[in-house]
Tab-separated table of C-alpha atoms and ligand atoms in Angstrom:
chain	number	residue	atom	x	y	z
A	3	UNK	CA	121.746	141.572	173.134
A	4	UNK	CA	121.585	139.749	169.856
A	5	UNK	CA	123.481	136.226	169.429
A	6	UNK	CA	125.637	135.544	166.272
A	7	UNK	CA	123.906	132.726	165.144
A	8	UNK	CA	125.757	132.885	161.491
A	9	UNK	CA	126.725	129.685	161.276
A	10	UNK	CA	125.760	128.075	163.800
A	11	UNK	CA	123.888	125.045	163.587
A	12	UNK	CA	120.303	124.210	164.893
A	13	UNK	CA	117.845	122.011	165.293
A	14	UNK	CA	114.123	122.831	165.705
A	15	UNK	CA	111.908	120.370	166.327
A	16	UNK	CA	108.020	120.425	165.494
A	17	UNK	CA	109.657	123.041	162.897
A	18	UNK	CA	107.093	121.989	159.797
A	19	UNK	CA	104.588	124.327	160.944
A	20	UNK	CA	103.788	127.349	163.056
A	21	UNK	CA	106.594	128.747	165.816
A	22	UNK	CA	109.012	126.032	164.470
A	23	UNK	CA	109.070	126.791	161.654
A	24	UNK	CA	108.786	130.910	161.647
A	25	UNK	CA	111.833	130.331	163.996
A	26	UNK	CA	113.914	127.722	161.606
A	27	UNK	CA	113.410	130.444	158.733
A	28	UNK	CA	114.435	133.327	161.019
A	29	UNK	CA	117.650	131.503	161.936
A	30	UNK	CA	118.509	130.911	158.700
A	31	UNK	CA	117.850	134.426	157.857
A	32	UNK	CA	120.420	135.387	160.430
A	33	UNK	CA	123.114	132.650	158.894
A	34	UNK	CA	122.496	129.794	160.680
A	35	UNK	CA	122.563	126.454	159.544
A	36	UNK	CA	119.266	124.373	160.116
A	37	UNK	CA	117.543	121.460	160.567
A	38	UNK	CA	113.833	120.466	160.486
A	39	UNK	CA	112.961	117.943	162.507
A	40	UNK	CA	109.307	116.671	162.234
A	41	UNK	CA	106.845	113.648	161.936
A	42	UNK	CA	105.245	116.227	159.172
A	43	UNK	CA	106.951	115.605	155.949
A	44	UNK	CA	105.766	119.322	155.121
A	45	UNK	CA	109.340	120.129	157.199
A	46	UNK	CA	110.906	119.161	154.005
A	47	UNK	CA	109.911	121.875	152.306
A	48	UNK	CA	110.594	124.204	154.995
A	49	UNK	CA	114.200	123.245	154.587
A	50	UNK	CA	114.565	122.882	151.194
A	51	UNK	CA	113.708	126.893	151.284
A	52	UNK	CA	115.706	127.616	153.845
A	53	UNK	CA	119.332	125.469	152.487
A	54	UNK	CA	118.601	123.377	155.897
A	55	UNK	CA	118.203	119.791	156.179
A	56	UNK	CA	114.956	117.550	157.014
A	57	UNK	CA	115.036	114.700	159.361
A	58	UNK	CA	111.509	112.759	159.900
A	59	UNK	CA	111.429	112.908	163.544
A	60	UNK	CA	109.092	111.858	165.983
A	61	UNK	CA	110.094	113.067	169.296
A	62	UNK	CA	108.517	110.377	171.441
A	63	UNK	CA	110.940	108.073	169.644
A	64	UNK	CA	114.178	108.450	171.749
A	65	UNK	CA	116.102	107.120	168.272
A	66	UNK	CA	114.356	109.656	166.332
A	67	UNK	CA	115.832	112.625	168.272
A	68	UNK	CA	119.023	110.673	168.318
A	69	UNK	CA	118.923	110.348	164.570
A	70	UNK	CA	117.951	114.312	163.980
A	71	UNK	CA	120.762	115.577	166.002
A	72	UNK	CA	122.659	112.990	164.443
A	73	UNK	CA	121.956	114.455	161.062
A	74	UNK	CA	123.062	118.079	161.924
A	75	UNK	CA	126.838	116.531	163.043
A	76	UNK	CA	126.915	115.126	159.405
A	77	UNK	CA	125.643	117.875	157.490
A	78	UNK	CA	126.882	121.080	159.354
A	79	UNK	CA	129.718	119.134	161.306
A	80	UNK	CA	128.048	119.681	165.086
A	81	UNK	CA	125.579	121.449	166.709
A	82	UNK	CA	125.157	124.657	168.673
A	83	UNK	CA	120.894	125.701	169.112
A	84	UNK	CA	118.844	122.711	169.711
A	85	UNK	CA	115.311	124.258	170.015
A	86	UNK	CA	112.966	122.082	171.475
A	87	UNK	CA	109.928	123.574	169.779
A	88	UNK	CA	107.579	120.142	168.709
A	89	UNK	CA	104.236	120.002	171.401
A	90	UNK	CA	100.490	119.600	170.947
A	91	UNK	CA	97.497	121.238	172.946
A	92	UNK	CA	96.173	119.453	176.318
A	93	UNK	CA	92.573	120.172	175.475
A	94	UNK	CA	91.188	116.979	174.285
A	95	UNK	CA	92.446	115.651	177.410
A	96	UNK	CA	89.023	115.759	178.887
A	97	UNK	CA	89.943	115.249	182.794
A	98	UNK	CA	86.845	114.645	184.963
A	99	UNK	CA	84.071	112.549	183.250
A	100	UNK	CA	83.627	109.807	180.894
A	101	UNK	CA	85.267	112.274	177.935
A	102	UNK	CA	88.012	111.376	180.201
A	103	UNK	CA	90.742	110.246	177.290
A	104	UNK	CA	94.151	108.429	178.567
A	105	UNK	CA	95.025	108.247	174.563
A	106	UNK	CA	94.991	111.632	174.363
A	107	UNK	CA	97.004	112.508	177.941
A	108	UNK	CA	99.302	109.379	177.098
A	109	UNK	CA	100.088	111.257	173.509
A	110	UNK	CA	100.354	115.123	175.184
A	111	UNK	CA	103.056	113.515	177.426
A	112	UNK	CA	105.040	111.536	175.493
A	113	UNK	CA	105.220	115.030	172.838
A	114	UNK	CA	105.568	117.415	175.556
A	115	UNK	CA	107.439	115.927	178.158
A	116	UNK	CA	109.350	112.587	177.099
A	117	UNK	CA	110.162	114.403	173.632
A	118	UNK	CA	111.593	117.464	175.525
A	119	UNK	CA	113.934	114.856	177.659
A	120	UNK	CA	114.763	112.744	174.650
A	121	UNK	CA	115.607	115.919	172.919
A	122	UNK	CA	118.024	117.502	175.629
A	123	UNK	CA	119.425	113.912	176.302
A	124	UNK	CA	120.071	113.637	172.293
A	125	UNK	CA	121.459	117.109	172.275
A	126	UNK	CA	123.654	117.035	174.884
A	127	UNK	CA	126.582	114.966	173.604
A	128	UNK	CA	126.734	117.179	170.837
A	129	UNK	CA	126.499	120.496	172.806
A	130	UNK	CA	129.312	119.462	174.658
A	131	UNK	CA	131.696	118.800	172.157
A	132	UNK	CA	131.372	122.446	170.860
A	133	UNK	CA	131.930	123.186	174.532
A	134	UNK	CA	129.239	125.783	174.787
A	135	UNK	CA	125.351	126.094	173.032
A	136	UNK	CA	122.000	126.523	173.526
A	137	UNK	CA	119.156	124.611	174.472
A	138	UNK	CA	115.632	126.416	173.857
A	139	UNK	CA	111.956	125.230	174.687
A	140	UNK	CA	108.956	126.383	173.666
A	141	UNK	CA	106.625	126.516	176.899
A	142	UNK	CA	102.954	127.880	177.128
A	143	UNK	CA	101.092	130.703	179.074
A	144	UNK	CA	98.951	127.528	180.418
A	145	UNK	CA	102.283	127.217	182.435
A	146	UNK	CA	101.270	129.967	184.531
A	147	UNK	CA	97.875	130.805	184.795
A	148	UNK	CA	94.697	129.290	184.841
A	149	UNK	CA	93.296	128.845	181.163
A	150	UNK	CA	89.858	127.773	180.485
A	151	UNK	CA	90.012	124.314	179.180
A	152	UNK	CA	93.023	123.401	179.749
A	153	UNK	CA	93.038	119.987	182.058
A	154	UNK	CA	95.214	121.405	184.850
A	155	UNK	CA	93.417	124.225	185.033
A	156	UNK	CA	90.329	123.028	187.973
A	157	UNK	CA	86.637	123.803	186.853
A	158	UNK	CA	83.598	124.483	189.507
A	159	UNK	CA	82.328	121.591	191.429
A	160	UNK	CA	78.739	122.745	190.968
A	161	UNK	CA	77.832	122.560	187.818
A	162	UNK	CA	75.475	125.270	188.523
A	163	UNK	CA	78.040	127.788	189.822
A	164	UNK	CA	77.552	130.996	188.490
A	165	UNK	CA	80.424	130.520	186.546
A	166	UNK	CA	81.042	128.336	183.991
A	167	UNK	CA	84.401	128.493	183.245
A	168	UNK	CA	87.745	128.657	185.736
A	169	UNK	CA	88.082	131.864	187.843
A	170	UNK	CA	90.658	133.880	187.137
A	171	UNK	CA	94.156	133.241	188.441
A	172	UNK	CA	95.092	133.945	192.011
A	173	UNK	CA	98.881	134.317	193.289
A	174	UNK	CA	99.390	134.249	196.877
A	175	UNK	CA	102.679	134.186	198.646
A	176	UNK	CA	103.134	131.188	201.411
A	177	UNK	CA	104.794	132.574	204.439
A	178	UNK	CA	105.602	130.698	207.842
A	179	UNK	CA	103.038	131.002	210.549
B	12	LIG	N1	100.295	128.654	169.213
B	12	LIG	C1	99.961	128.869	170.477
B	12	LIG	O1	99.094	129.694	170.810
B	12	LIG	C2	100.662	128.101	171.575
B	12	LIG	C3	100.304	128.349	172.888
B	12	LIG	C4	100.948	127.658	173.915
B	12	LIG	C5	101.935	126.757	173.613
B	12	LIG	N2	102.262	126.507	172.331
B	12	LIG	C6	103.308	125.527	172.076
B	12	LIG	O2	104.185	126.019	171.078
B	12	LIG	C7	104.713	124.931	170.324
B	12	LIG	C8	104.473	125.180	168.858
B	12	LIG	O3	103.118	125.431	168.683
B	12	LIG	P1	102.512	125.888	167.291
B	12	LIG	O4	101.397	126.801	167.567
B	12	LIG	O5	103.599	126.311	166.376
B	12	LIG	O6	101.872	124.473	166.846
B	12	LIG	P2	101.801	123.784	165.426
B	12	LIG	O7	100.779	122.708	165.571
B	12	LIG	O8	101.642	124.769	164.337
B	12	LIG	O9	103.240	123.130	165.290
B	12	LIG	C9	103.625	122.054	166.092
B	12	LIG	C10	104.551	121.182	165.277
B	12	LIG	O10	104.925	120.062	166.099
B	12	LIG	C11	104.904	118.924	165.254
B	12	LIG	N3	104.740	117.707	166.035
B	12	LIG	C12	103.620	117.259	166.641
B	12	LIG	N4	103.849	116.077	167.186
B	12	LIG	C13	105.142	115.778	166.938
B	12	LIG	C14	105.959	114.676	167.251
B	12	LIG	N5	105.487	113.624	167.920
B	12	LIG	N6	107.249	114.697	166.845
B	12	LIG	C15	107.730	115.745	166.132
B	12	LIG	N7	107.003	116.829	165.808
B	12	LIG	C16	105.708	116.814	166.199
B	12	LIG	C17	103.740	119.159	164.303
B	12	LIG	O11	103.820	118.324	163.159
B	12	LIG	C18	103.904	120.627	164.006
B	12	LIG	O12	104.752	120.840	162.907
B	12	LIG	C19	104.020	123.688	170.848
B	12	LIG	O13	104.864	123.088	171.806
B	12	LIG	C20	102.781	124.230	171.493
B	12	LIG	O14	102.272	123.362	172.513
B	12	LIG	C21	101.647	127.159	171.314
């Protein structure tokens, strides 16, 4: 069932580039009101073509995603779509070896998972003024099945296993004994 998004309000985070920002145009094309928030200054122009608004963002900044939410209330008078889009790939992570990086994991998290909680917790206050809304995040496939180089998916001990790369995914249901 489609939602009436025309006029709505919503925020997109990480909505300079890619999903984000495919999705911020798409609102608008459906009437909502938008805003782009991202640490790429590129969002502006996404907005500016869309009749949105930019906010610089960086969503391991609690403030930030304070300040972007923030910015919807004053220009479109509240919000109703916060979609928690903004994330970065796990695959320089490295786990297991000296390419081990703890930059790199300390980075992924605070994008991925503080800037999703800083986001809802930003978003709330706002959500629940309008008495109703939506909160979307953008997940990833590595979520639920094993993907080759991804650092939570487990590699062969042996190095000299016939294969090189993760098996393929498993499922099995736990029962009681
Ligand atoms: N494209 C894929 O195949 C794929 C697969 C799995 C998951 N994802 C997830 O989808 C989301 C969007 O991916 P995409 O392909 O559009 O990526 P993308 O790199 O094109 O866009 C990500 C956006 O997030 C922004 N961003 C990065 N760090 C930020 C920060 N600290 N604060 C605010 N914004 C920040 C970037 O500037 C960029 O505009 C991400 O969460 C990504 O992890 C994508």
């Amino acid at each position: 069932m489609a939602i009436d998004l025309d006029g709505a309000v919503a925020l997109v985070t990480g909505g300079a580039n890619g999903i984000g920002a495919a999705a911020a145009r798409r609102l608008a094309a459906r009437g909502a009101r938008v805003v782009v928030a991202d640490v790429d200054e590129r969002g502006a122009e996404v907005a500016a073509a869309i009749g949105g608004r930019f906010a610089r963002c960086d969503v391991r900044e609690q403030a930030d995603n304070e300040a972007a939410v923030a910015a919807a209330v004053t220009a479109f008078g509240g919000l109703d779509v916060a979609f928690l889009n903004a994330g970065v790939s796990t695959t320089s992570v490295r786990l297991g070896g000296p390419a081990w990086d703890l930059a790199a994991y300390r980075r992924a998290f605070g994008i991925n998972v503080d800037g999703v909680f800083f986001g809802v917790n930003a978003a709330l206050l706002a959500l629940r003024a309008r008495g109703r809304g939506a909160l979307v995040f953008t997940s990833s496939l590595a979520g639920l099945t094993a993907v080759p180089g991804d650092p939570s998916t487990p590699r062969p001990s042996t190095p000299s296993s016939a294969s090189p790369e993760p098996s393929a995914p498993r499922w099995q249901r736990i029962t009681s004994p």
